[in-house]
């Protein structure tokens, strides 16, 4: 349970590459923060918490930069949940 096959990892990497290729600015859907960012960020938190997800996210530099910018937002810091605070 919880282990992904190489095929599943490749599908995930492909999805991240597509998103990474479309990310042109500071945010997912344009120049300003939008619902796209606010909806997607928690999903990427879960991805980042998974060992294989963490390594997948690190292969998408623009997406990783977006993720880190979002993590630095005061509203995000104020609403972290317990699993995010555990050292990995």
mmCIF file of N, CA and C in Angstrom:
data_model
loop_
_atom_site.group_PDB
_atom_site.id
_atom_site.type_symbol
_atom_site.label_atom_id
_atom_site.label_comp_id
_atom_site.label_asym_id
_atom_site.label_seq_id
_atom_site.Cartn_x
_atom_site.Cartn_y
_atom_site.Cartn_z
ATOM 1 N N UNK A 1 0.847 -1.187 0.000
ATOM 2 C CA UNK A 1 0.000 0.000 0.000
ATOM 3 C C UNK A 1 0.885 1.240 0.000
ATOM 4 N N UNK A 2 0.570 2.181 -0.868
ATOM 5 C CA UNK A 2 1.292 3.442 -0.888
ATOM 6 C C UNK A 2 2.480 3.483 -1.832
ATOM 7 N N UNK A 3 2.857 2.345 -2.396
ATOM 8 C CA UNK A 3 3.976 2.339 -3.334
ATOM 9 C C UNK A 3 3.446 2.447 -4.754
ATOM 10 N N UNK A 4 4.052 3.331 -5.495
ATOM 11 C CA UNK A 4 3.619 3.533 -6.879
ATOM 12 C C UNK A 4 4.509 2.735 -7.824
ATOM 13 N N UNK A 5 3.898 2.257 -8.876
ATOM 14 C CA UNK A 5 4.657 1.535 -9.894
ATOM 15 C C UNK A 5 5.438 2.540 -10.734
ATOM 16 N N UNK A 6 6.457 2.094 -11.445
ATOM 17 C CA UNK A 6 7.176 3.010 -12.337
ATOM 18 C C UNK A 6 6.255 3.673 -13.362
ATOM 19 N N UNK A 7 5.254 2.939 -13.825
ATOM 20 C CA UNK A 7 4.313 3.511 -14.799
ATOM 21 C C UNK A 7 3.490 4.636 -14.164
ATOM 22 N N UNK A 8 3.070 4.432 -12.937
ATOM 23 C CA UNK A 8 2.300 5.471 -12.233
ATOM 24 C C UNK A 8 3.160 6.701 -11.980
ATOM 25 N N UNK A 9 4.402 6.486 -11.609
ATOM 26 C CA UNK A 9 5.316 7.607 -11.392
ATOM 27 C C UNK A 9 5.537 8.385 -12.689
ATOM 28 N N UNK A 10 5.659 7.678 -13.800
ATOM 29 C CA UNK A 10 5.855 8.354 -15.079
ATOM 30 C C UNK A 10 4.623 9.159 -15.474
ATOM 31 N N UNK A 11 3.433 8.620 -15.215
ATOM 32 C CA UNK A 11 2.201 9.382 -15.509
ATOM 33 C C UNK A 11 2.143 10.653 -14.670
ATOM 34 N N UNK A 12 2.505 10.534 -13.402
ATOM 35 C CA UNK A 12 2.536 11.713 -12.534
ATOM 36 C C UNK A 12 3.554 12.730 -13.012
ATOM 37 N N UNK A 13 4.732 12.257 -13.394
ATOM 38 C CA UNK A 13 5.773 13.154 -13.891
ATOM 39 C C UNK A 13 5.315 13.862 -15.164
ATOM 40 N N UNK A 14 4.604 13.134 -16.026
ATOM 41 C CA UNK A 14 4.106 13.734 -17.269
ATOM 42 C C UNK A 14 3.119 14.860 -16.960
ATOM 43 N N UNK A 15 2.212 14.628 -16.039
ATOM 44 C CA UNK A 15 1.246 15.673 -15.641
ATOM 45 C C UNK A 15 1.963 16.898 -15.109
ATOM 46 N N UNK A 16 2.957 16.681 -14.266
ATOM 47 C CA UNK A 16 3.695 17.812 -13.702
ATOM 48 C C UNK A 16 4.472 18.559 -14.788
ATOM 49 N N UNK A 17 5.034 17.829 -15.745
ATOM 50 C CA UNK A 17 5.751 18.496 -16.843
ATOM 51 C C UNK A 17 4.808 19.376 -17.652
ATOM 52 N N UNK A 18 3.593 18.900 -17.885
ATOM 53 C CA UNK A 18 2.610 19.698 -18.633
ATOM 54 C C UNK A 18 2.288 20.973 -17.849
ATOM 55 N N UNK A 19 1.991 20.833 -16.566
ATOM 56 C CA UNK A 19 1.702 22.022 -15.747
ATOM 57 C C UNK A 19 2.897 22.960 -15.706
ATOM 58 N N UNK A 20 4.076 22.400 -15.543
ATOM 59 C CA UNK A 20 5.290 23.201 -15.483
ATOM 60 C C UNK A 20 5.473 23.978 -16.789
ATOM 61 N N UNK A 21 5.176 23.346 -17.909
ATOM 62 C CA UNK A 21 5.315 23.999 -19.209
ATOM 63 C C UNK A 21 4.322 25.129 -19.429
ATOM 64 N N UNK A 22 3.172 25.058 -18.784
ATOM 65 C CA UNK A 22 2.147 26.094 -18.948
ATOM 66 C C UNK A 22 2.316 27.249 -17.972
ATOM 67 N N UNK A 23 3.110 27.060 -16.950
ATOM 68 C CA UNK A 23 3.265 28.104 -15.944
ATOM 69 C C UNK A 23 4.187 29.193 -16.487
ATOM 70 N N UNK A 24 3.601 30.329 -16.812
ATOM 71 C CA UNK A 24 4.383 31.398 -17.434
ATOM 72 C C UNK A 24 4.706 32.526 -16.472
ATOM 73 N N UNK A 25 3.930 32.661 -15.420
ATOM 74 C CA UNK A 25 4.136 33.783 -14.507
ATOM 75 C C UNK A 25 4.225 33.323 -13.068
ATOM 76 N N UNK A 26 3.864 34.219 -12.182
ATOM 77 C CA UNK A 26 3.934 33.951 -10.751
ATOM 78 C C UNK A 26 2.850 33.002 -10.268
ATOM 79 N N UNK A 27 1.749 32.940 -11.007
ATOM 80 C CA UNK A 27 0.603 32.159 -10.552
ATOM 81 C C UNK A 27 0.131 31.223 -11.654
ATOM 82 N N UNK A 28 -0.711 30.275 -11.276
ATOM 83 C CA UNK A 28 -1.135 29.242 -12.219
ATOM 84 C C UNK A 28 -1.980 29.776 -13.367
ATOM 85 N N UNK A 29 -2.796 30.787 -13.105
ATOM 86 C CA UNK A 29 -3.732 31.246 -14.138
ATOM 87 C C UNK A 29 -3.525 32.704 -14.504
ATOM 88 N N UNK A 30 -2.311 33.180 -14.395
ATOM 89 C CA UNK A 30 -2.060 34.557 -14.779
ATOM 90 C C UNK A 30 -1.167 35.293 -13.809
ATOM 91 N N UNK A 31 -1.261 36.614 -13.878
ATOM 92 C CA UNK A 31 -0.367 37.462 -13.102
ATOM 93 C C UNK A 31 -0.780 37.614 -11.646
ATOM 94 N N UNK A 32 -2.042 37.318 -11.339
ATOM 95 C CA UNK A 32 -2.526 37.513 -9.982
ATOM 96 C C UNK A 32 -2.964 36.192 -9.362
ATOM 97 N N UNK A 33 -2.932 36.153 -8.051
ATOM 98 C CA UNK A 33 -3.433 35.005 -7.318
ATOM 99 C C UNK A 33 -4.890 34.772 -7.703
ATOM 100 N N UNK A 34 -5.250 33.522 -7.920
ATOM 101 C CA UNK A 34 -6.628 33.219 -8.298
ATOM 102 C C UNK A 34 -7.091 31.952 -7.587
ATOM 103 N N UNK A 35 -8.339 31.597 -7.847
ATOM 104 C CA UNK A 35 -8.868 30.356 -7.290
ATOM 105 C C UNK A 35 -8.061 29.148 -7.750
ATOM 106 N N UNK A 36 -7.472 29.224 -8.920
ATOM 107 C CA UNK A 36 -6.648 28.109 -9.401
ATOM 108 C C UNK A 36 -5.502 27.837 -8.431
ATOM 109 N N UNK A 37 -4.836 28.879 -7.969
ATOM 110 C CA UNK A 37 -3.745 28.720 -7.009
ATOM 111 C C UNK A 37 -4.259 28.193 -5.673
ATOM 112 N N UNK A 38 -5.353 28.781 -5.223
ATOM 113 C CA UNK A 38 -5.894 28.414 -3.911
ATOM 114 C C UNK A 38 -6.442 26.998 -3.892
ATOM 115 N N UNK A 39 -6.946 26.528 -5.008
ATOM 116 C CA UNK A 39 -7.448 25.163 -5.092
ATOM 117 C C UNK A 39 -6.298 24.168 -5.233
ATOM 118 N N UNK A 40 -5.328 24.498 -6.077
ATOM 119 C CA UNK A 40 -4.251 23.554 -6.374
ATOM 120 C C UNK A 40 -3.240 23.413 -5.250
ATOM 121 N N UNK A 41 -2.973 24.479 -4.520
ATOM 122 C CA UNK A 41 -1.908 24.419 -3.514
ATOM 123 C C UNK A 41 -2.079 23.266 -2.516
ATOM 124 N N UNK A 42 -3.258 23.075 -1.905
ATOM 125 C CA UNK A 42 -3.382 21.954 -0.958
ATOM 126 C C UNK A 42 -3.120 20.587 -1.603
ATOM 127 N N UNK A 43 -3.471 20.440 -2.871
ATOM 128 C CA UNK A 43 -3.201 19.177 -3.559
ATOM 129 C C UNK A 43 -1.697 18.949 -3.690
ATOM 130 N N UNK A 44 -0.974 20.022 -3.945
ATOM 131 C CA UNK A 44 0.475 19.911 -4.052
ATOM 132 C C UNK A 44 1.129 19.708 -2.688
ATOM 133 N N UNK A 45 0.494 20.186 -1.632
ATOM 134 C CA UNK A 45 0.992 19.894 -0.279
ATOM 135 C C UNK A 45 0.960 18.393 -0.051
ATOM 136 N N UNK A 46 -0.170 17.767 -0.383
ATOM 137 C CA UNK A 46 -0.262 16.303 -0.235
ATOM 138 C C UNK A 46 0.782 15.610 -1.103
ATOM 139 N N UNK A 47 0.957 16.085 -2.310
ATOM 140 C CA UNK A 47 1.978 15.505 -3.187
ATOM 141 C C UNK A 47 3.353 15.623 -2.548
ATOM 142 N N UNK A 48 3.654 16.784 -2.007
ATOM 143 C CA UNK A 48 4.958 17.025 -1.402
ATOM 144 C C UNK A 48 5.179 16.168 -0.156
ATOM 145 N N UNK A 49 4.127 15.817 0.542
ATOM 146 C CA UNK A 49 4.259 14.991 1.745
ATOM 147 C C UNK A 49 4.563 13.533 1.427
ATOM 148 N N UNK A 50 4.218 13.107 0.229
ATOM 149 C CA UNK A 50 4.486 11.721 -0.171
ATOM 150 C C UNK A 50 5.928 11.607 -0.657
ATOM 151 N N UNK A 51 6.656 10.580 -0.213
ATOM 152 C CA UNK A 51 8.063 10.470 -0.635
ATOM 153 C C UNK A 51 8.254 10.490 -2.153
ATOM 154 N N UNK A 52 7.460 9.749 -2.882
ATOM 155 C CA UNK A 52 7.624 9.759 -4.340
ATOM 156 C C UNK A 52 7.121 11.070 -4.933
ATOM 157 N N UNK A 53 6.123 11.663 -4.312
ATOM 158 C CA UNK A 53 5.601 12.943 -4.784
ATOM 159 C C UNK A 53 6.605 14.065 -4.620
ATOM 160 N N UNK A 54 7.300 14.034 -3.511
ATOM 161 C CA UNK A 54 8.327 15.051 -3.255
ATOM 162 C C UNK A 54 9.376 15.034 -4.370
ATOM 163 N N UNK A 55 9.844 13.860 -4.739
ATOM 164 C CA UNK A 55 10.861 13.789 -5.782
ATOM 165 C C UNK A 55 10.286 14.184 -7.150
ATOM 166 N N UNK A 56 9.025 13.850 -7.403
ATOM 167 C CA UNK A 56 8.396 14.262 -8.658
ATOM 168 C C UNK A 56 8.302 15.782 -8.755
ATOM 169 N N UNK A 57 7.874 16.409 -7.691
ATOM 170 C CA UNK A 57 7.716 17.868 -7.700
ATOM 171 C C UNK A 57 9.058 18.561 -7.931
ATOM 172 N N UNK A 58 10.111 17.988 -7.426
ATOM 173 C CA UNK A 58 11.442 18.592 -7.577
ATOM 174 C C UNK A 58 11.931 18.570 -9.028
ATOM 175 N N UNK A 59 11.281 17.792 -9.889
ATOM 176 C CA UNK A 59 11.708 17.739 -11.299
ATOM 177 C C UNK A 59 11.012 18.792 -12.162
ATOM 178 N N UNK A 60 10.149 19.589 -11.567
ATOM 179 C CA UNK A 60 9.408 20.625 -12.299
ATOM 180 C C UNK A 60 9.757 21.988 -11.710
ATOM 181 N N UNK A 61 10.809 22.632 -12.209
ATOM 182 C CA UNK A 61 11.344 23.828 -11.549
ATOM 183 C C UNK A 61 10.366 25.000 -11.422
ATOM 184 N N UNK A 62 9.575 25.271 -12.458
ATOM 185 C CA UNK A 62 8.642 26.406 -12.351
ATOM 186 C C UNK A 62 7.514 26.089 -11.377
ATOM 187 N N UNK A 63 7.051 24.863 -11.398
ATOM 188 C CA UNK A 63 5.998 24.440 -10.483
ATOM 189 C C UNK A 63 6.514 24.432 -9.047
ATOM 190 N N UNK A 64 7.735 23.982 -8.861
ATOM 191 C CA UNK A 64 8.340 23.993 -7.527
ATOM 192 C C UNK A 64 8.488 25.427 -7.016
ATOM 193 N N UNK A 65 8.901 26.339 -7.884
ATOM 194 C CA UNK A 65 9.030 27.749 -7.485
ATOM 195 C C UNK A 65 7.669 28.311 -7.086
ATOM 196 N N UNK A 66 6.623 27.986 -7.866
ATOM 197 C CA UNK A 66 5.259 28.419 -7.513
ATOM 198 C C UNK A 66 4.869 27.851 -6.152
ATOM 199 N N UNK A 67 5.111 26.566 -5.943
ATOM 200 C CA UNK A 67 4.783 25.904 -4.686
ATOM 201 C C UNK A 67 5.479 26.601 -3.512
ATOM 202 N N UNK A 68 6.735 26.920 -3.674
ATOM 203 C CA UNK A 68 7.485 27.589 -2.604
ATOM 204 C C UNK A 68 6.986 29.013 -2.367
ATOM 205 N N UNK A 69 6.618 29.728 -3.439
ATOM 206 C CA UNK A 69 6.047 31.074 -3.259
ATOM 207 C C UNK A 69 4.729 30.996 -2.499
ATOM 208 N N UNK A 70 3.907 30.029 -2.868
ATOM 209 C CA UNK A 70 2.627 29.864 -2.175
ATOM 210 C C UNK A 70 2.860 29.540 -0.695
ATOM 211 N N UNK A 71 3.819 28.676 -0.418
ATOM 212 C CA UNK A 71 4.108 28.279 0.963
ATOM 213 C C UNK A 71 4.549 29.472 1.813
ATOM 214 N N UNK A 72 5.137 30.478 1.170
ATOM 215 C CA UNK A 72 5.604 31.670 1.886
ATOM 216 C C UNK A 72 4.494 32.681 2.164
ATOM 217 N N UNK A 73 3.328 32.481 1.590
ATOM 218 C CA UNK A 73 2.228 33.426 1.815
ATOM 219 C C UNK A 73 1.776 33.360 3.277
ATOM 220 N N UNK A 74 1.538 34.506 3.924
ATOM 221 C CA UNK A 74 1.085 34.494 5.322
ATOM 222 C C UNK A 74 -0.198 33.688 5.535
ATOM 223 N N UNK A 75 -1.114 33.754 4.592
ATOM 224 C CA UNK A 75 -2.372 33.007 4.745
ATOM 225 C C UNK A 75 -2.125 31.498 4.725
ATOM 226 N N UNK A 76 -1.171 31.067 3.939
ATOM 227 C CA UNK A 76 -0.836 29.639 3.889
ATOM 228 C C UNK A 76 -0.151 29.228 5.181
ATOM 229 N N UNK A 77 0.788 30.030 5.642
ATOM 230 C CA UNK A 77 1.485 29.711 6.894
ATOM 231 C C UNK A 77 0.507 29.631 8.068
ATOM 232 N N UNK A 78 -0.511 30.472 8.046
ATOM 233 C CA UNK A 78 -1.482 30.510 9.151
ATOM 234 C C UNK A 78 -2.448 29.332 9.135
ATOM 235 N N UNK A 79 -2.512 28.627 8.032
ATOM 236 C CA UNK A 79 -3.493 27.537 7.929
ATOM 237 C C UNK A 79 -2.849 26.174 7.704
ATOM 238 N N UNK A 80 -1.583 26.038 8.040
ATOM 239 C CA UNK A 80 -0.922 24.739 7.901
ATOM 240 C C UNK A 80 -1.582 23.723 8.814
ATOM 241 N N UNK A 81 -1.555 22.465 8.404
ATOM 242 C CA UNK A 81 -2.089 21.424 9.262
ATOM 243 C C UNK A 81 -0.937 20.587 9.813
ATOM 244 N N UNK A 82 -1.230 19.786 10.802
ATOM 245 C CA UNK A 82 -0.203 19.081 11.561
ATOM 246 C C UNK A 82 0.798 18.309 10.716
ATOM 247 N N UNK A 83 0.333 17.608 9.708
ATOM 248 C CA UNK A 83 1.239 16.798 8.886
ATOM 249 C C UNK A 83 2.283 17.635 8.189
ATOM 250 N N UNK A 84 1.963 18.879 7.882
ATOM 251 C CA UNK A 84 2.929 19.754 7.221
ATOM 252 C C UNK A 84 4.051 20.181 8.164
ATOM 253 N N UNK A 85 3.784 20.153 9.441
ATOM 254 C CA UNK A 85 4.754 20.654 10.415
ATOM 255 C C UNK A 85 5.752 19.597 10.859
ATOM 256 N N UNK A 86 5.483 18.333 10.517
ATOM 257 C CA UNK A 86 6.393 17.256 10.907
ATOM 258 C C UNK A 86 7.660 17.335 10.077
ATOM 259 N N UNK A 87 8.816 17.181 10.726
ATOM 260 C CA UNK A 87 10.044 17.105 9.922
ATOM 261 C C UNK A 87 10.055 15.829 9.107
ATOM 262 N N UNK A 88 10.496 15.946 7.862
ATOM 263 C CA UNK A 88 10.514 14.775 6.971
ATOM 264 C C UNK A 88 11.911 14.273 6.797
#
